[in-house]
CSV table of N, CA and C in Angstrom, one decimal:
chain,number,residue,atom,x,y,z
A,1,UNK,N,-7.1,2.7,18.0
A,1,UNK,CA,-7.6,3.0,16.7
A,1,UNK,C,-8.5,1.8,16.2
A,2,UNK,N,-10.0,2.5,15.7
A,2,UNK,CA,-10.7,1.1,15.4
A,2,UNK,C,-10.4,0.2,14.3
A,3,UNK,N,-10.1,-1.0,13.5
A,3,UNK,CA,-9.5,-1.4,12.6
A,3,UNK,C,-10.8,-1.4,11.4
A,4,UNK,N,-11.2,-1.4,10.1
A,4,UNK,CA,-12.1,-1.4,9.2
A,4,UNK,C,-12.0,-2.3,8.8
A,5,UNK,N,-13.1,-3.4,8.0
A,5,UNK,CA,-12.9,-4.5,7.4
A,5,UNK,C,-12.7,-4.3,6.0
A,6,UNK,N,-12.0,-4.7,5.6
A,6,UNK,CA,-11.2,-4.3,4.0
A,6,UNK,C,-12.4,-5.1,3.7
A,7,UNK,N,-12.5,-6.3,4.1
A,7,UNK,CA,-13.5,-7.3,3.1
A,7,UNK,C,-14.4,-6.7,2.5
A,8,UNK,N,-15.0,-6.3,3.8
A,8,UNK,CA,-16.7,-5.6,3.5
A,8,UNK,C,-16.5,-4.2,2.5
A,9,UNK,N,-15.5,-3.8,2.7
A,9,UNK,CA,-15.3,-2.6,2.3
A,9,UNK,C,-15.4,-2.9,0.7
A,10,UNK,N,-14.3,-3.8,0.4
A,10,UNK,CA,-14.2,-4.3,-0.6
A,10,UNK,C,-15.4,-5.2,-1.5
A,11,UNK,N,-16.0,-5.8,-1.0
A,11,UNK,CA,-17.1,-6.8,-1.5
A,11,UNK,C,-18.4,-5.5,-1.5
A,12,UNK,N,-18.2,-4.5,-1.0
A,12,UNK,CA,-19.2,-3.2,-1.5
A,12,UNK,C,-18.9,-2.5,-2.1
A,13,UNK,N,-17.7,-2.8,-3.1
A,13,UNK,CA,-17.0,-2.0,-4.3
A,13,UNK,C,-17.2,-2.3,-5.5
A,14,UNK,N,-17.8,-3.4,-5.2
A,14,UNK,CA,-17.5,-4.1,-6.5
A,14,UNK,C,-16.4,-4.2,-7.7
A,15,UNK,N,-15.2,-3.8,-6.5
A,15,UNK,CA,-14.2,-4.3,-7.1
A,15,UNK,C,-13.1,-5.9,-7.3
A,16,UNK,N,-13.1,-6.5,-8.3
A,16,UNK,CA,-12.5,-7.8,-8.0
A,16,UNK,C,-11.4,-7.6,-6.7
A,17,UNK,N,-11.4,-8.5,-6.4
A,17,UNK,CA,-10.2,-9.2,-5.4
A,17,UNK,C,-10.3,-10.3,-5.0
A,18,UNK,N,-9.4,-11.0,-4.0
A,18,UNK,CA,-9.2,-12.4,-3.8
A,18,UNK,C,-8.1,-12.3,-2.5
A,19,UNK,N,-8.2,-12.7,-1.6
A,19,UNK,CA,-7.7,-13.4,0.0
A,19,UNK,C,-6.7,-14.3,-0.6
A,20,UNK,N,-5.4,-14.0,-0.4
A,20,UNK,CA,-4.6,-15.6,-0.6
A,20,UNK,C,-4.3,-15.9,0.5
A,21,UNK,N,-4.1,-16.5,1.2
A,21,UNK,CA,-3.2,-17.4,2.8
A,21,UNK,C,-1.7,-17.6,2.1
A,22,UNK,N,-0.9,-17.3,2.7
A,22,UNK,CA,0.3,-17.1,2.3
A,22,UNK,C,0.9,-18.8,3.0
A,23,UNK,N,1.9,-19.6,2.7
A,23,UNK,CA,2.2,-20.5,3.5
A,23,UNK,C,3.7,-20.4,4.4
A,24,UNK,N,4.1,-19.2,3.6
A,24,UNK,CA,5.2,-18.5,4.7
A,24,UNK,C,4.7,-16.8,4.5
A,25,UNK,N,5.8,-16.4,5.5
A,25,UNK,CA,5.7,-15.1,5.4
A,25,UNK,C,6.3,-14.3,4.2
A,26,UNK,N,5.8,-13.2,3.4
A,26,UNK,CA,6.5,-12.5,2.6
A,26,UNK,C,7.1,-11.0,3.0
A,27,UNK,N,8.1,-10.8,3.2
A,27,UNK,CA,8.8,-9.8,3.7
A,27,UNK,C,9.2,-8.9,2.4
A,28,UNK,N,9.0,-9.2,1.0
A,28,UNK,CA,9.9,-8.3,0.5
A,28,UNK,C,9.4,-8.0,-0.9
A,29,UNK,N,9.4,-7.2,-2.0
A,29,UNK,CA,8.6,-7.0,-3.2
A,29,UNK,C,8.8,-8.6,-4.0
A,30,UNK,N,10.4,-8.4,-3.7
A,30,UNK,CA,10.9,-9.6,-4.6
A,30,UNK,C,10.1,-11.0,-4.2
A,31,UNK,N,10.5,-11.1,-2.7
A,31,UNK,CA,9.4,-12.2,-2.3
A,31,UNK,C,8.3,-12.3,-2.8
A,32,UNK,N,7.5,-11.6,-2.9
A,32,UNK,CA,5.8,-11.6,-3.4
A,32,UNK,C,6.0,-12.0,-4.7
A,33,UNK,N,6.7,-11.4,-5.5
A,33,UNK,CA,6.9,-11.7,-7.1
A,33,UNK,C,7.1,-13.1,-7.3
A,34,UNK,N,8.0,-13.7,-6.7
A,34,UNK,CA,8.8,-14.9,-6.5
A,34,UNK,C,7.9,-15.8,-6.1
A,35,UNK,N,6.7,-15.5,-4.8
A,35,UNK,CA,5.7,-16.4,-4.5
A,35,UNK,C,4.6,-16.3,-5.5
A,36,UNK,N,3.7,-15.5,-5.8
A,36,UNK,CA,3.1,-15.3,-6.8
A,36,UNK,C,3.3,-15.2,-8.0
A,37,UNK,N,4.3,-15.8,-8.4
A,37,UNK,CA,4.9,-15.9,-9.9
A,37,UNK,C,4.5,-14.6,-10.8
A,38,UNK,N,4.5,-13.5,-10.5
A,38,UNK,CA,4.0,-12.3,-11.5
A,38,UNK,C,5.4,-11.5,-11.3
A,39,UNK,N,5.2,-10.1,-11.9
A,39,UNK,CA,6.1,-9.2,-12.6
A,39,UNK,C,6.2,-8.6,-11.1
A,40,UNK,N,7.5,-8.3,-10.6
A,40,UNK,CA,7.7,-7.4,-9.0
A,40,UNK,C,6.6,-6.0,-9.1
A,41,UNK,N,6.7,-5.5,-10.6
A,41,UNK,CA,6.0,-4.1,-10.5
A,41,UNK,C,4.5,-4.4,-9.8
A,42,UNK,N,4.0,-5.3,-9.9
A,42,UNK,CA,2.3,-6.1,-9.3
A,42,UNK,C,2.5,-6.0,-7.5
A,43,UNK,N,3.5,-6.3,-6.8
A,43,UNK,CA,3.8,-6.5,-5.9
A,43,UNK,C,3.6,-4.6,-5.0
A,44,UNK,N,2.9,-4.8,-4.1
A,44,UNK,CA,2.6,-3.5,-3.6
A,44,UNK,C,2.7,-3.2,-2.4
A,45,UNK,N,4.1,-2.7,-1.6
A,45,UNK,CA,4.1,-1.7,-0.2
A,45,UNK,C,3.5,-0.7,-0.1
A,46,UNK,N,3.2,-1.0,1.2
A,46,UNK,CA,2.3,0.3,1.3
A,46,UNK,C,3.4,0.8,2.9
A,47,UNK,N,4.0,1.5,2.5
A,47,UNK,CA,4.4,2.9,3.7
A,47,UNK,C,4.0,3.8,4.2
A,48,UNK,N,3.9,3.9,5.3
A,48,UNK,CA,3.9,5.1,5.8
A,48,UNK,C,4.6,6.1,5.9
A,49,UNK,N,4.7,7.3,5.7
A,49,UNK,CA,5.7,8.5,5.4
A,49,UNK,C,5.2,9.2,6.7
A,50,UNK,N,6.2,10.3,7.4
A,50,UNK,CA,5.9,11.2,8.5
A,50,UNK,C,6.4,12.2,7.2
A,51,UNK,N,5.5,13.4,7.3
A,51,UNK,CA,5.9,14.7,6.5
A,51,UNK,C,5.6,15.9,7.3
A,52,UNK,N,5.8,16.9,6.7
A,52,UNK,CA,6.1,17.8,7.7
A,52,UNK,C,4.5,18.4,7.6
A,53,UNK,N,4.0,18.0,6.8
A,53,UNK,CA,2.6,18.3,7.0
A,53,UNK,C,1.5,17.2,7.6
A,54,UNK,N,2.5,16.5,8.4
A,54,UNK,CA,1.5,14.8,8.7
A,54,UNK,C,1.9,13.6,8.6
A,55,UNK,N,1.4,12.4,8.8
A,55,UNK,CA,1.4,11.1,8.0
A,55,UNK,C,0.8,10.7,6.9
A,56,UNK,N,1.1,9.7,5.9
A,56,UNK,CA,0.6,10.0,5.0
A,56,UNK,C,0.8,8.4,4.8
A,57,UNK,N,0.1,7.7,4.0
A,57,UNK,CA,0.1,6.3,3.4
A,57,UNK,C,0.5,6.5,2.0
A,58,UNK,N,1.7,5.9,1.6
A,58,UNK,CA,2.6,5.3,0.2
A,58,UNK,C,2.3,4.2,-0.5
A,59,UNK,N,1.6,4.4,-1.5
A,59,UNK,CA,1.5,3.1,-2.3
A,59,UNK,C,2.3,3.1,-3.7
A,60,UNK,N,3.3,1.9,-3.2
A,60,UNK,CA,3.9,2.1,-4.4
A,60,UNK,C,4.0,0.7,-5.4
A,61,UNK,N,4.7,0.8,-6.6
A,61,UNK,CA,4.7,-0.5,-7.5
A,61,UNK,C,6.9,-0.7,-6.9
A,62,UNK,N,6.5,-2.1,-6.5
A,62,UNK,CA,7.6,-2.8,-6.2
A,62,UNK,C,9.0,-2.8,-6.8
A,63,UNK,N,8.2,-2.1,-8.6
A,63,UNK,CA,9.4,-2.2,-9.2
A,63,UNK,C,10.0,-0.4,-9.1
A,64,UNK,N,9.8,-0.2,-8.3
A,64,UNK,CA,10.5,1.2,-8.1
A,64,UNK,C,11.8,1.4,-7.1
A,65,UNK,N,11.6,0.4,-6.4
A,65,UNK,CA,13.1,-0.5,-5.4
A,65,UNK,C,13.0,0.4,-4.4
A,66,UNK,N,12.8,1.7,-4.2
A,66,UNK,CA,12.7,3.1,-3.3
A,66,UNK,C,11.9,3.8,-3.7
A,67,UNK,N,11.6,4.4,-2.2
A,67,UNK,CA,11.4,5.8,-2.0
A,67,UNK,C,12.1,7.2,-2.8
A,68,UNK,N,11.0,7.7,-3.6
A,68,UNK,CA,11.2,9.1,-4.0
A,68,UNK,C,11.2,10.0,-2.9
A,69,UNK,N,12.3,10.1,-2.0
A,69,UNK,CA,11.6,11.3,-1.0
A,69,UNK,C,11.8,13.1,-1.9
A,70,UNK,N,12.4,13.2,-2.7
A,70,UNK,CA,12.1,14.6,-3.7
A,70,UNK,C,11.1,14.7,-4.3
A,71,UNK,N,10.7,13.6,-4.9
A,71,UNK,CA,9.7,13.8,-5.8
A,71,UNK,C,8.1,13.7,-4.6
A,72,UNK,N,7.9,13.4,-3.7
A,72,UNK,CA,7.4,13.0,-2.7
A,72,UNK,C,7.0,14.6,-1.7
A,73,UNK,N,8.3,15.4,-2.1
A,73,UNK,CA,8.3,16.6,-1.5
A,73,UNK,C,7.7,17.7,-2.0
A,74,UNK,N,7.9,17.3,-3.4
A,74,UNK,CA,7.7,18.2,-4.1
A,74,UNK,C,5.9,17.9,-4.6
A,75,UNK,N,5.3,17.1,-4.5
A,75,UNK,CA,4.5,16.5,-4.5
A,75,UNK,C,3.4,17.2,-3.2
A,76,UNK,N,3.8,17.3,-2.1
A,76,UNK,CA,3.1,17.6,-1.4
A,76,UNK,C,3.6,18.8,-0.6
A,77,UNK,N,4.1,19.6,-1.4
A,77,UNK,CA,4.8,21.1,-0.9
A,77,UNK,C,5.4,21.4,0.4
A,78,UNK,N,6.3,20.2,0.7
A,78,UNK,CA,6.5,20.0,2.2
A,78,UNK,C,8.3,20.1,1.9
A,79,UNK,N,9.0,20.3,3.1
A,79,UNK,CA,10.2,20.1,3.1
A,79,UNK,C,10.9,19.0,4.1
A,80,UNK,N,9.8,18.6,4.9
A,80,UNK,CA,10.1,17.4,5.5
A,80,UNK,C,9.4,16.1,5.5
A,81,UNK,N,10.4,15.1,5.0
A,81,UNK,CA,9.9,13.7,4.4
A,81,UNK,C,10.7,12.4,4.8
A,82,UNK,N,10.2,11.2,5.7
A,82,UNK,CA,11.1,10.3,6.0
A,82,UNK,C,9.7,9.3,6.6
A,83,UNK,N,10.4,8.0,6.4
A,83,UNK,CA,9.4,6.5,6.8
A,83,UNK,C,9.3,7.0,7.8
A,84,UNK,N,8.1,6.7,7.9
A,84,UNK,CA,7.6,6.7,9.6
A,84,UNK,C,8.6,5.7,10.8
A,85,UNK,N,8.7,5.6,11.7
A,85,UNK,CA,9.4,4.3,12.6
A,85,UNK,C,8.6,3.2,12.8
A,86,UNK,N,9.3,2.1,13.1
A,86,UNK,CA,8.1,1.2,13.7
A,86,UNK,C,7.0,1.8,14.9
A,87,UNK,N,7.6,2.5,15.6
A,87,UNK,CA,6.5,2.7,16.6
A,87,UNK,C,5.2,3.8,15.9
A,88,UNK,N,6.0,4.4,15.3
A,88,UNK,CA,5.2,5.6,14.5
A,88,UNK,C,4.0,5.0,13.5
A,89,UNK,N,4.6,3.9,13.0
A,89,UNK,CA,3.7,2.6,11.8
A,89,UNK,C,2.8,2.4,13.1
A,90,UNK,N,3.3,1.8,13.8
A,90,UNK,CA,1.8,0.9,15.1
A,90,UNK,C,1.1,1.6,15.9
A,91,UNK,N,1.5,3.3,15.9
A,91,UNK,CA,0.8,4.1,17.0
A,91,UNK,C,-0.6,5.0,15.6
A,92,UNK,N,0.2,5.2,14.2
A,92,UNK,CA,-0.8,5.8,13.6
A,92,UNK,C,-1.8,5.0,12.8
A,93,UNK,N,-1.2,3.7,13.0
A,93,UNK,CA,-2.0,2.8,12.2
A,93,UNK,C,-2.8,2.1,12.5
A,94,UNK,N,-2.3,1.7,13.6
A,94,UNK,CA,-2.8,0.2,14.4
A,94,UNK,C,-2.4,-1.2,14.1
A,95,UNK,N,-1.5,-0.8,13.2
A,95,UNK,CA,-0.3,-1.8,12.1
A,95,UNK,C,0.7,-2.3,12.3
A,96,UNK,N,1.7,-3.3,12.6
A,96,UNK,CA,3.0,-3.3,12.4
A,96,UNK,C,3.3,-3.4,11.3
A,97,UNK,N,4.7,-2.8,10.9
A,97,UNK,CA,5.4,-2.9,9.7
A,97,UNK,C,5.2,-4.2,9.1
A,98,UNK,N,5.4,-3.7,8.0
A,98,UNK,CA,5.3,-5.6,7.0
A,98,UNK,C,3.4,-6.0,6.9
A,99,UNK,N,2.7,-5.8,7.9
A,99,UNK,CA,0.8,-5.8,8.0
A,99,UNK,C,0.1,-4.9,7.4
A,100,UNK,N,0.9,-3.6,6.8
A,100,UNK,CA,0.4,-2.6,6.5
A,100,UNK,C,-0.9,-2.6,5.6
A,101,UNK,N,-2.2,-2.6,5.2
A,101,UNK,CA,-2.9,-2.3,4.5
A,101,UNK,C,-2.6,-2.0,3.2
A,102,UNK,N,-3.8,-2.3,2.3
A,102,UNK,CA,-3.5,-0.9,1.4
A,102,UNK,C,-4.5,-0.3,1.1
A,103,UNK,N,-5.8,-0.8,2.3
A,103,UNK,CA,-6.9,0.1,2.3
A,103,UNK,C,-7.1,0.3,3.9
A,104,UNK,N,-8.1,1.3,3.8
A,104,UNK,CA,-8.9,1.4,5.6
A,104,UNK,C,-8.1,2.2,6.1
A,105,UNK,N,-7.2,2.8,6.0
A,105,UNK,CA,-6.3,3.6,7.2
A,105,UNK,C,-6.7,5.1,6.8
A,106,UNK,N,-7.3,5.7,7.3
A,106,UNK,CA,-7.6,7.2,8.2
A,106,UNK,C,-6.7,8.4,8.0
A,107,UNK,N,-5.6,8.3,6.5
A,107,UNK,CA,-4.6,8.7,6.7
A,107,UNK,C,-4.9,9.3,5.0
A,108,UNK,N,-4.0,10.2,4.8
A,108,UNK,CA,-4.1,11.0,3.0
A,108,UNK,C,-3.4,9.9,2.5
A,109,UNK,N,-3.5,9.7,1.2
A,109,UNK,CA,-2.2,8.5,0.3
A,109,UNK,C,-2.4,9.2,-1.0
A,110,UNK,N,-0.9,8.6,-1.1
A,110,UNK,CA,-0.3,8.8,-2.1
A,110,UNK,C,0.0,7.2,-3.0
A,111,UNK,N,-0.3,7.3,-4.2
A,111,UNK,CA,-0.4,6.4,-5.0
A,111,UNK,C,0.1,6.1,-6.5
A,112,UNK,N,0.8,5.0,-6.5
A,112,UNK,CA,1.5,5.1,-7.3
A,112,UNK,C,1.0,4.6,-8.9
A,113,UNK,N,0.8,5.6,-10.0
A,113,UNK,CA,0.0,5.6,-11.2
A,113,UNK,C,0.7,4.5,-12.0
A,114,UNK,N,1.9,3.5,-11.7
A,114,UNK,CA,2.6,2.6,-12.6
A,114,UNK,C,1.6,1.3,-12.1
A,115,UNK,N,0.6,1.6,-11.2
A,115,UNK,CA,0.0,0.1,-10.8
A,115,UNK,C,-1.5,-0.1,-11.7
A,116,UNK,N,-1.9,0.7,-12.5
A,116,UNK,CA,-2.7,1.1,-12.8
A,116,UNK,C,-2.4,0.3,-14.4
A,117,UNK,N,-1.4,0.2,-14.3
A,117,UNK,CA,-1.1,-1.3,-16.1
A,117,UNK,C,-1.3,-2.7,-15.6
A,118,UNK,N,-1.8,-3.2,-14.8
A,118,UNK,CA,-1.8,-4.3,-14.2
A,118,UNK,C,-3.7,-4.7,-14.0
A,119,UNK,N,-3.8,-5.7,-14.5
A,119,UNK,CA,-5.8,-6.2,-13.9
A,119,UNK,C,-5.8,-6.1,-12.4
A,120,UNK,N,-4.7,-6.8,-11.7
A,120,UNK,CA,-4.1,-7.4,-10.2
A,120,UNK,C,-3.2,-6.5,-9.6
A,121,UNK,N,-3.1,-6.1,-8.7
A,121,UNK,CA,-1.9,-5.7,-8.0
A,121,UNK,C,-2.1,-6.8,-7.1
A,122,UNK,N,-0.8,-6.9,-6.1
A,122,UNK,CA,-0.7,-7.9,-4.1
A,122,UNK,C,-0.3,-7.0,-3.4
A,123,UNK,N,-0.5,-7.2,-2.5
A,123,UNK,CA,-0.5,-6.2,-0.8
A,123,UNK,C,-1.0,-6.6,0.3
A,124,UNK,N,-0.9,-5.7,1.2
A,124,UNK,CA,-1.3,-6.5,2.6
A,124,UNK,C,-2.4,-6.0,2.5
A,125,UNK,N,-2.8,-6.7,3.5
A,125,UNK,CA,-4.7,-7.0,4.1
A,125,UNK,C,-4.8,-6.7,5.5
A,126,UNK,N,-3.4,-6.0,6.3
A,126,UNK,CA,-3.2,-6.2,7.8
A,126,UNK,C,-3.3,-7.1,8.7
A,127,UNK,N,-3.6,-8.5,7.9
A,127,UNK,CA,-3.2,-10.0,8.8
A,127,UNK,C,-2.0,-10.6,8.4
A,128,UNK,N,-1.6,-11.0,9.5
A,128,UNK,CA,-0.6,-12.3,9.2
A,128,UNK,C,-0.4,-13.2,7.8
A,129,UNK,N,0.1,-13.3,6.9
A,129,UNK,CA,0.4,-14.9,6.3
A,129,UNK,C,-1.0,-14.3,5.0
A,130,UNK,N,-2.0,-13.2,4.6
A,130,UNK,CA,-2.9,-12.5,3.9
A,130,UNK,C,-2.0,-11.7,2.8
A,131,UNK,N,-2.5,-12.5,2.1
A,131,UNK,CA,-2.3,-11.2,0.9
A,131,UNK,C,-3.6,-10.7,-0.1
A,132,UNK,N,-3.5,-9.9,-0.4
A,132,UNK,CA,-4.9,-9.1,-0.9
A,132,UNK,C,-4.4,-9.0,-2.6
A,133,UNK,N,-5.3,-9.7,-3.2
A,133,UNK,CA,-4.9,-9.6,-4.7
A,133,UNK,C,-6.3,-8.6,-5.4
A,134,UNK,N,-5.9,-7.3,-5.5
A,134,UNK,CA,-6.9,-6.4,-5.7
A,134,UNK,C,-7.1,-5.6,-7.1
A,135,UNK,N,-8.1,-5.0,-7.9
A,135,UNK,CA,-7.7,-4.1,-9.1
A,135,UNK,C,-7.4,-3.5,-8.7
A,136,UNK,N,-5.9,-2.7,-8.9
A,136,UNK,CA,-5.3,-1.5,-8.9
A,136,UNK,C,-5.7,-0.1,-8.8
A,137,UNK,N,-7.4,0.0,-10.0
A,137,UNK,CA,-8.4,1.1,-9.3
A,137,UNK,C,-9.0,0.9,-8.0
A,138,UNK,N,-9.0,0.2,-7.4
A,138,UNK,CA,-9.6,0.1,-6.1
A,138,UNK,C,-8.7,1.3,-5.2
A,139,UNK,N,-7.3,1.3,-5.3
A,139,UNK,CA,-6.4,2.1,-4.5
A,139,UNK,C,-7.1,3.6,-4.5
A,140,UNK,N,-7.4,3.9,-5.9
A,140,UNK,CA,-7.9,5.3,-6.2
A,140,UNK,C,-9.1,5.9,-5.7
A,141,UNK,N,-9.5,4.4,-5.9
A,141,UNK,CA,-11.1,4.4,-5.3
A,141,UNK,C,-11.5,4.6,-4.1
A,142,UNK,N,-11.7,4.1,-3.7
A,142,UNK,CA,-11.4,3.7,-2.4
A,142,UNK,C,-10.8,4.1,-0.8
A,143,UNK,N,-9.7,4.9,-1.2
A,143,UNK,CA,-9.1,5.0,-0.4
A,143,UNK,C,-9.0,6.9,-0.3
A,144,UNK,N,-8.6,7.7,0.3
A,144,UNK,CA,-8.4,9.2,0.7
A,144,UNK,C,-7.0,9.7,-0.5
A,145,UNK,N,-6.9,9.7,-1.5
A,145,UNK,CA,-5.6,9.8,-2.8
A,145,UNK,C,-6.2,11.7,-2.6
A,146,UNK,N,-4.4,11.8,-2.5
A,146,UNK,CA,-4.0,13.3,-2.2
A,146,UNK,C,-3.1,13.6,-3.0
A,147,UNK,N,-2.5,12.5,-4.2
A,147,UNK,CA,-1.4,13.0,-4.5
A,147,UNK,C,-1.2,11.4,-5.5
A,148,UNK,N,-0.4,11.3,-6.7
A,148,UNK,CA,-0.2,10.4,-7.2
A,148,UNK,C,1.5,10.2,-7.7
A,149,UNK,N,2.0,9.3,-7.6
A,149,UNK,CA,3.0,9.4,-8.9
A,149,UNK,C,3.1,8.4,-9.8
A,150,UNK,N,4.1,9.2,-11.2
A,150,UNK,CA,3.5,8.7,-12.4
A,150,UNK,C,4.5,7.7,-12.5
């Protein structure tokens, strides 16, 4: 799978953003909040979902702690919904878990409308030790949005 440069992508949006270098790794919503001293809901996973109609990219606000898989279902009129696997993340993505994007990937998303009270959201960038500090319309923008939640 060919990878897209968020940069470019990004710096042709003219939407703000900003590259941080992380000086450890952030594995967790709380993490990010904790390193970036902001509110957890700013803090942004992006998942992949296998549904019964496909894969699908999840963007959610941190402060949601989980996955809606009902509301998720009901959302995209499917009856089958679960994380993708690791292998399933690096075979549809080009991604490992934790690198995920929250732009460029080739896939429907779903997006979560609680990030949209924020100037900033953080997220991956799909590099190592990168975090992506981006406007939260950028997600909408930007990206293939099939589906939102509120």
């Amino acid at each position: 799978m060919e990878k897209v440069n968020i940069k470019d992508i990004l710096e042709k949006s003219g939407f703000l953003f900003e590259l941080i270098y992380n000086e450890s790794p952030i594995r967790t919503a709380q993490e990010g909040a904790d390193y970036f001293n902001v509110d957890i809901a700013q803090i942004v996973p992006t998942l992949i979902l296998y549904t019964g109609i496909g894969f699908h990219v999840l963007v959610i606000s941190g402060a949601r702690g989980h996955v809606n898989f009902k509301e998720i279902k009901h959302l995209l009129h499917c009856k089958n919904v679960r994380l993708a696997t690791k292998e399933e993340v690096k075979s549809v993505t080009g991604f490992s878990v934790g690198n995920v994007p929250m732009f460029g990937i080739p896939l429907p998303y779903i997006v979560d409308k609680r990030l949209l009270q924020f100037s900033f959201v953080y997220g991956g960038l799909g590099e190592e030790n990168t975090t992506l500090k981006v406007d939260p319309r950028a997600l909408f923008n930007l990206n293939k949005v099939v589906g939102s939640l509120e």
